XYZ file of C-alpha atoms in Angstrom:
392
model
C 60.446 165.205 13.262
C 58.420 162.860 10.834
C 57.298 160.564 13.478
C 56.679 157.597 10.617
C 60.325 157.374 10.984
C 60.480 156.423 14.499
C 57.804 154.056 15.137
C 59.412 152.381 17.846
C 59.442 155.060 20.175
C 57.463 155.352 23.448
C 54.559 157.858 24.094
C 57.164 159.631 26.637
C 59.051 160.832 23.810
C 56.706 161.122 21.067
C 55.158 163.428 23.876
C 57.952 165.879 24.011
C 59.927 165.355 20.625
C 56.890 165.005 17.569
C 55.543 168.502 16.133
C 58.461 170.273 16.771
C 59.122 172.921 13.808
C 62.027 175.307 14.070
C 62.027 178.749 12.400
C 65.992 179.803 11.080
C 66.438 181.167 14.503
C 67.014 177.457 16.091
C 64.777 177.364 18.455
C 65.168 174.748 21.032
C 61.741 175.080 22.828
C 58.300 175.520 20.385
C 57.581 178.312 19.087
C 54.564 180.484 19.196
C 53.368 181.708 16.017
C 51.001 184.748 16.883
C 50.048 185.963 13.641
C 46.717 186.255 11.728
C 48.357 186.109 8.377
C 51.285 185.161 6.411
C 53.484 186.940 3.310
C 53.812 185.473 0.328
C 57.027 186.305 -2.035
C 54.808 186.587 -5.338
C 51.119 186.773 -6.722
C 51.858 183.279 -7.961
C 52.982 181.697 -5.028
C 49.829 183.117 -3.248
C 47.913 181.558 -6.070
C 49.476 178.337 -5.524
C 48.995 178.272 -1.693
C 45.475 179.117 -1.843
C 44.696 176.361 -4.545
C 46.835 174.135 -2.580
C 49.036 173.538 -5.127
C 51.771 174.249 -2.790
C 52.440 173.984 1.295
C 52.636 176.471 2.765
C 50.740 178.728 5.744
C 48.202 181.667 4.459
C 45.542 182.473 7.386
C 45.487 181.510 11.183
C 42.179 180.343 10.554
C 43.167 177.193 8.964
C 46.816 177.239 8.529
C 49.400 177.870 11.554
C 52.442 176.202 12.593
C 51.515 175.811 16.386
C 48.525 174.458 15.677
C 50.131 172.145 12.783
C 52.769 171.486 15.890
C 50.295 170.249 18.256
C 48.122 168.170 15.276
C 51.373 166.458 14.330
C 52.323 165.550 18.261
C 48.885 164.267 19.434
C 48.457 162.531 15.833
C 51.491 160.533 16.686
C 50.162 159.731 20.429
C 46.999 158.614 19.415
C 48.607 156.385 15.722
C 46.703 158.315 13.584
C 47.705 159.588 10.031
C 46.134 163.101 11.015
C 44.664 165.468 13.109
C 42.725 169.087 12.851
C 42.532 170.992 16.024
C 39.593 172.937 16.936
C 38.400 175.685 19.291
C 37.018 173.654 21.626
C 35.932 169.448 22.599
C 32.465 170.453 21.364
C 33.899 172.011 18.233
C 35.339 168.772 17.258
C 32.225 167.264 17.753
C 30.348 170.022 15.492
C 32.894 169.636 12.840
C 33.313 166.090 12.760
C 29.342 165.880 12.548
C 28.919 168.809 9.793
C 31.931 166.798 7.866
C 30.299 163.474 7.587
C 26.148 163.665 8.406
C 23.753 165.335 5.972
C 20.191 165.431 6.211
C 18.707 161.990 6.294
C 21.788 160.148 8.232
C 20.818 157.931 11.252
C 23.442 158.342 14.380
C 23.567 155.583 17.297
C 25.006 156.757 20.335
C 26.188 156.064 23.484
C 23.619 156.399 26.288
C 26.407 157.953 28.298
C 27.978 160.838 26.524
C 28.264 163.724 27.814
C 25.472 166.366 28.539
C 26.770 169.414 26.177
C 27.035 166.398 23.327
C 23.323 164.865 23.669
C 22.362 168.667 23.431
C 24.057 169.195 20.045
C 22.885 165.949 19.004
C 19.184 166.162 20.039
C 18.859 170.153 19.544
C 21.024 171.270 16.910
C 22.106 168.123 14.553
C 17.861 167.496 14.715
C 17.550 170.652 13.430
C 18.818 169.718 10.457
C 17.351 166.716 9.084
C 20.013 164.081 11.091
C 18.210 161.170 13.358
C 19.712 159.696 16.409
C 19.037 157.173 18.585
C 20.884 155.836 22.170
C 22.227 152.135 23.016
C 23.907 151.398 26.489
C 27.696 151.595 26.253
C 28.138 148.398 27.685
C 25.812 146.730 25.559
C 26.905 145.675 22.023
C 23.581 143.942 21.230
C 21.888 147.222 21.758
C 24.081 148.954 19.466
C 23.556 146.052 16.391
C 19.728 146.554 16.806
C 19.968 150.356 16.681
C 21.341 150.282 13.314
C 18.891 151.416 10.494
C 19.552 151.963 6.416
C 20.899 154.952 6.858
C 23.250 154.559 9.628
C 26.231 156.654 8.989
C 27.864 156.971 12.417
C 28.412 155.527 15.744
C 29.430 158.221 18.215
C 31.248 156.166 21.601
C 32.224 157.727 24.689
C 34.357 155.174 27.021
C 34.912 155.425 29.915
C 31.394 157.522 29.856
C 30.819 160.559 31.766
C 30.038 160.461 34.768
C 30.080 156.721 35.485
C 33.184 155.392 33.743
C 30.980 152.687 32.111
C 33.342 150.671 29.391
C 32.054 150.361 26.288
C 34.041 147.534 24.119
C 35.779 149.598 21.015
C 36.728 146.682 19.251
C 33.179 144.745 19.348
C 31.294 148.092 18.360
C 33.827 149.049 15.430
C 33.065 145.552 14.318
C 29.430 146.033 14.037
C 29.742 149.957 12.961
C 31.844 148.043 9.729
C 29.631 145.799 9.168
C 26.932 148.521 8.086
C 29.409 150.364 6.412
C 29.193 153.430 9.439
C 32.248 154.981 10.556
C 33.234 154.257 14.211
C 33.792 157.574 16.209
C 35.425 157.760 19.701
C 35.544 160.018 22.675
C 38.692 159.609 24.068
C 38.781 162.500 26.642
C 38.756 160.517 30.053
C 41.831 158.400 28.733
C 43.937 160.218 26.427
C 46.285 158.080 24.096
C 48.306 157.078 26.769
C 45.957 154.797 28.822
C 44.114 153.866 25.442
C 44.446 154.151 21.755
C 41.004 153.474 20.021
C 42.461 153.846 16.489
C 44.040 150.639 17.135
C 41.014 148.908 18.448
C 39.263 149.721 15.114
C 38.100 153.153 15.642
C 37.700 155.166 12.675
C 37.927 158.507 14.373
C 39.210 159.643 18.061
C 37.725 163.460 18.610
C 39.394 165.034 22.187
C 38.573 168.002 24.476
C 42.144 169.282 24.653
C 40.660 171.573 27.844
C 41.170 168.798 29.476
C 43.994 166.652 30.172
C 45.497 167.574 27.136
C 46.404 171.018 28.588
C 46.101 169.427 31.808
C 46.499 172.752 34.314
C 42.863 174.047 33.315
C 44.518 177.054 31.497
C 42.623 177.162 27.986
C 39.904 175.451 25.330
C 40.770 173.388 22.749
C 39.703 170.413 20.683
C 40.763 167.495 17.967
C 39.376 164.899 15.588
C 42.110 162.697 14.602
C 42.382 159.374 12.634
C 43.115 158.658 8.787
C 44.072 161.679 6.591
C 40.601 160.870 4.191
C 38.548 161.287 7.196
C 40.252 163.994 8.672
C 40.297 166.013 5.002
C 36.751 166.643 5.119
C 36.576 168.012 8.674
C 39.657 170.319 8.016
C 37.953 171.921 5.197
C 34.492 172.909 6.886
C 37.290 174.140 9.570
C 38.334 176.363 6.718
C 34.986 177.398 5.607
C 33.093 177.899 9.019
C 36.185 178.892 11.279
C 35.508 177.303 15.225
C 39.728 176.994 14.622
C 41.791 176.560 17.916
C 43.987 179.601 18.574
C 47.954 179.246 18.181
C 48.526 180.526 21.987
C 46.180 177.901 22.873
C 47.683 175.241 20.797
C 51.416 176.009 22.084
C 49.645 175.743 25.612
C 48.222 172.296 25.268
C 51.177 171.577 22.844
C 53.327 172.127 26.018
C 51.128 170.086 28.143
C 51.123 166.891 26.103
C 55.310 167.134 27.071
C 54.009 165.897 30.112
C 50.592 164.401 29.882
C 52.736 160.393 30.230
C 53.646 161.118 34.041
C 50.538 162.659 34.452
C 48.331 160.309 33.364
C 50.125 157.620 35.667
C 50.226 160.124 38.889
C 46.337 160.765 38.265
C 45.945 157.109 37.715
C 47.799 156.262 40.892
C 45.667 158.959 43.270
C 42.269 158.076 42.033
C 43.228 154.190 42.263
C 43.707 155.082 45.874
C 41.144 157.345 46.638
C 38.379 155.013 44.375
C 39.193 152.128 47.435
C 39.032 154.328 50.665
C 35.671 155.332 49.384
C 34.466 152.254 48.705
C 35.226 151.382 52.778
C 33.315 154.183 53.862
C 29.634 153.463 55.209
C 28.126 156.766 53.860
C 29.003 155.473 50.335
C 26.581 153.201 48.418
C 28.447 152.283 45.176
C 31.543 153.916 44.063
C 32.498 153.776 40.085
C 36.042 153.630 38.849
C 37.297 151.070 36.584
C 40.551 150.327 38.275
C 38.309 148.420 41.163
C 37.835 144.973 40.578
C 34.151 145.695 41.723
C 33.359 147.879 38.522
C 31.162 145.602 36.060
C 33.627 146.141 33.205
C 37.121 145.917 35.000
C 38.244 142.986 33.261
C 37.543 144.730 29.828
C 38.975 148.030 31.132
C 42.347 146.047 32.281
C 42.472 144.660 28.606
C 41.658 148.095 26.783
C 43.304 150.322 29.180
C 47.021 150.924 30.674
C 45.265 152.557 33.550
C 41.730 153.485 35.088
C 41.969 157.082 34.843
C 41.487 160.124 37.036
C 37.643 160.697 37.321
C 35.863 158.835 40.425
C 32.157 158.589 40.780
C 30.376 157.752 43.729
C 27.049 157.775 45.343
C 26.133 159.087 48.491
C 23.174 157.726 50.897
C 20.964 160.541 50.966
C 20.360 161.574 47.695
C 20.958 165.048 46.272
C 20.633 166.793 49.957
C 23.874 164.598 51.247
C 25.488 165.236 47.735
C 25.344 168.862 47.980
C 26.299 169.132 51.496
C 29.559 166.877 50.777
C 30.262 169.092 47.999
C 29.782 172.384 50.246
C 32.103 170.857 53.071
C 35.384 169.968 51.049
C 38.220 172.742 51.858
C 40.681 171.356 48.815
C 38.812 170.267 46.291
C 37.787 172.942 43.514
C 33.950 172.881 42.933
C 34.119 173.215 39.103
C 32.400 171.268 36.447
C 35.494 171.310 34.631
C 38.236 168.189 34.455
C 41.660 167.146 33.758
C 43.508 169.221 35.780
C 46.110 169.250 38.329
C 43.917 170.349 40.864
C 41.390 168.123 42.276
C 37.587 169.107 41.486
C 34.303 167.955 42.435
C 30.636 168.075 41.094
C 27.083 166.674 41.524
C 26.410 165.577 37.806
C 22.900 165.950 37.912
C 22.647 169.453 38.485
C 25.700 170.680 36.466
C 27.156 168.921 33.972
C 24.067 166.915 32.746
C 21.392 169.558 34.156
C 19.714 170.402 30.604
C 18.938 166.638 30.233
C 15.504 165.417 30.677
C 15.289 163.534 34.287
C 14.292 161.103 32.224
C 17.433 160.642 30.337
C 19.427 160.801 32.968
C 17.011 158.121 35.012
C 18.288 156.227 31.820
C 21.857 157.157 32.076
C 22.202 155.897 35.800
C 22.615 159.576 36.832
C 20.805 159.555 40.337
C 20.775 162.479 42.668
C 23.491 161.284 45.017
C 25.621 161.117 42.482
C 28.983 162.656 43.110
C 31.820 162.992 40.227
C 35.300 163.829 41.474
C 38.406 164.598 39.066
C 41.270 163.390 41.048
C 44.291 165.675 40.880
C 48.034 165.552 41.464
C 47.991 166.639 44.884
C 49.042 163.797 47.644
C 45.672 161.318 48.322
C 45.720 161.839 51.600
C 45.000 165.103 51.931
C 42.271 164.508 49.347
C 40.828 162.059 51.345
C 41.212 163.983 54.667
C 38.644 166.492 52.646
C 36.391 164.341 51.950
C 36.682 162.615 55.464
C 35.360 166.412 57.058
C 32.696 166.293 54.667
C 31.227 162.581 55.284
């Protein structure tokens, strides 16, 4: 299904009927195309395919019809012309980075990413020759004074992780443009179906398909998608260096984006809910969600959003002693770092998820030590709140 053609439809069925490619067998459901390789009829035709002369698929590496499946599906989700799926969120990140930095490129970032992506930024793109400096999510000013000569990028995370700060996509693409840097944006905590950044003037959307892409916390995978020029040069370092998602995975998460509309609205729904008991309870000092009208940016959030989202942050009085003894006491709730699943989980930030940043950074970030991060699942709120109840 070319999904140019149909336009009109709703993300519900985009979700289940885009990327579907039948084999001569019919297939109703998607395929799974566990192969390493593929046959060619001639010497010539192999020629052509590997010269790209002609379509076709040669190598799992960087040509597979699952993984071409689930491109095509979340490529029409998220309005953009293309998509190349990777092994993993952070392999997106890698790829898109090695695809459009070189040595001597400036990067501003958000303040707020995520603790795995300041590592690859300070340790590893640092490494070789590519500068980066931070400005607040929330603060577009920042971001217009960070910018230097030889800004290439802007690298935006909204909502942020862990404190579902919202940046402004359209106000930062404008000032990315206006110094000629591409605009690249984290869409994990939202998906395409509570926000589309491509349409706010993002030049790029990369995605951590672990997440609620597969939604059941069943495999890895990652995407950069946006126009097919930008997209091009990420697909061929793909090629070249290999971090390629696998076609089981891809028919996994392919399968989960069937459902990832009602989801999304279910996980909206129980972390809505959840998000104001906490904020009644006197144990908590501040709880961060951006469906509460109390959340600095909830006006922008109901403008940019078609939901708050599933992640809930809150502190605890008591610092990181009462964090980690709330965590300890919940019955229900998974202790994982992981999110985006079905299952609720829970985790204190500081220690996990951004434990290799400096304390200083995180000072920075707003990451304190009673800082609790919850990733509210599809099980009924009340008993998630009757676990957290015990705990308090």
């Amino acid at each position: 299904m070319n999904f140019d053609e149909f336009d009109d439809l709703h993300p519900d069925t985009l979700a289940v009927r885009v990327g579907t490619l039948r084999s001569e067998f019919g297939e109703h459901s998607d395929a799974m195309y566990l192969t390493s390789s593929f046959c060619v009829g001639s010497a010539e035709e192999a020629s052509l395919k590997f010269t790209n002369q002609m379509p076709g698929y040669i190598y799992s590496r960087f040509s597979n019809p699952t993984v071409t499946a689930f491109e095509q599906r979340l490529a029409a989700l998220e309005g953009g012309e293309a998509a190349i799926a990777t092994a993993s969120g952070m392999a997106a990140i890698l790829s898109l980075g090695m695809a459009h930095l070189k040595a001597g490129d400036h990067v501003v970032a958000s303040s707020g990413l995520f603790g795995a992506t300041i590592q690859l930024f300070n340790t590893y793109f640092s490494k070789f020759g590519v500068e980066v400096s931070y400005a607040a999510p929330t603060d577009t000013a920042a971001w217009a004074a960070a910018v230097r000569p030889n800004t290439k990028l802007f690298f935006l995370e909204t909502p942020s992780n862990p404190l579902t700060d919202v940046a402004d996509i359209a106000a930062i693409a404008a000032i990315a443009h206006e110094h000629a840097a591409l605009l690249v944006v984290d869409n994990c905590f939202c998906t395409p179906i509570l926000q589309q950044p491509l349409k706010l003037g993002a030049d790029l959307v990369v995605h951590s398909g672990t997440k609620y892409l597969d939604g059941q916390g069943r495999v890895l995978g990652g995407a950069v998608v946006g126009r097919k020029e930008l997209v091009d040069p990420v697909y061929l370092f793909l090629r070249t260096a290999g971090p390629s998602l696998s076609p089981f995975n891809a028919w996994v998460m392919l399968k989960g984006l069937e459902t990832l509309p009602l989801r999304m609205r279910a996980h909206c729904d129980n972390a809505l809910k959840l998000a104001q008991w906490l904020e009644t309870q006197p144990q908590i000092e501040r709880v961060y969600y951006p469906g509460l009208p109390s959340h600095p940016q909830f006006e922008l959030a109901a403008r940019q959003q078609n939901g708050g989202g599933g992640i809930v942050s809150f502190e605890v009085k008591g610092g990181k002693e009462a964090a980690w003894k709330l965590v300890d006491a919940v019955k229900l709730m998974s202790r994982t770092a992981n999110l985006g699943d079905t299952r609720t989980t829970i985790t204190h930030p500081a220690t996990t998820t951004h434990g290799r940043v400096s304390p200083e950074a995180r000072a920075a970030a707003g990451i304190r030590d009673g800082l609790i991060r919850i990733s509210v699942g599809l099980e009924h709120v009340g008993d998630l709140i009757a676990d957290l109840q015990q705990g308090l």
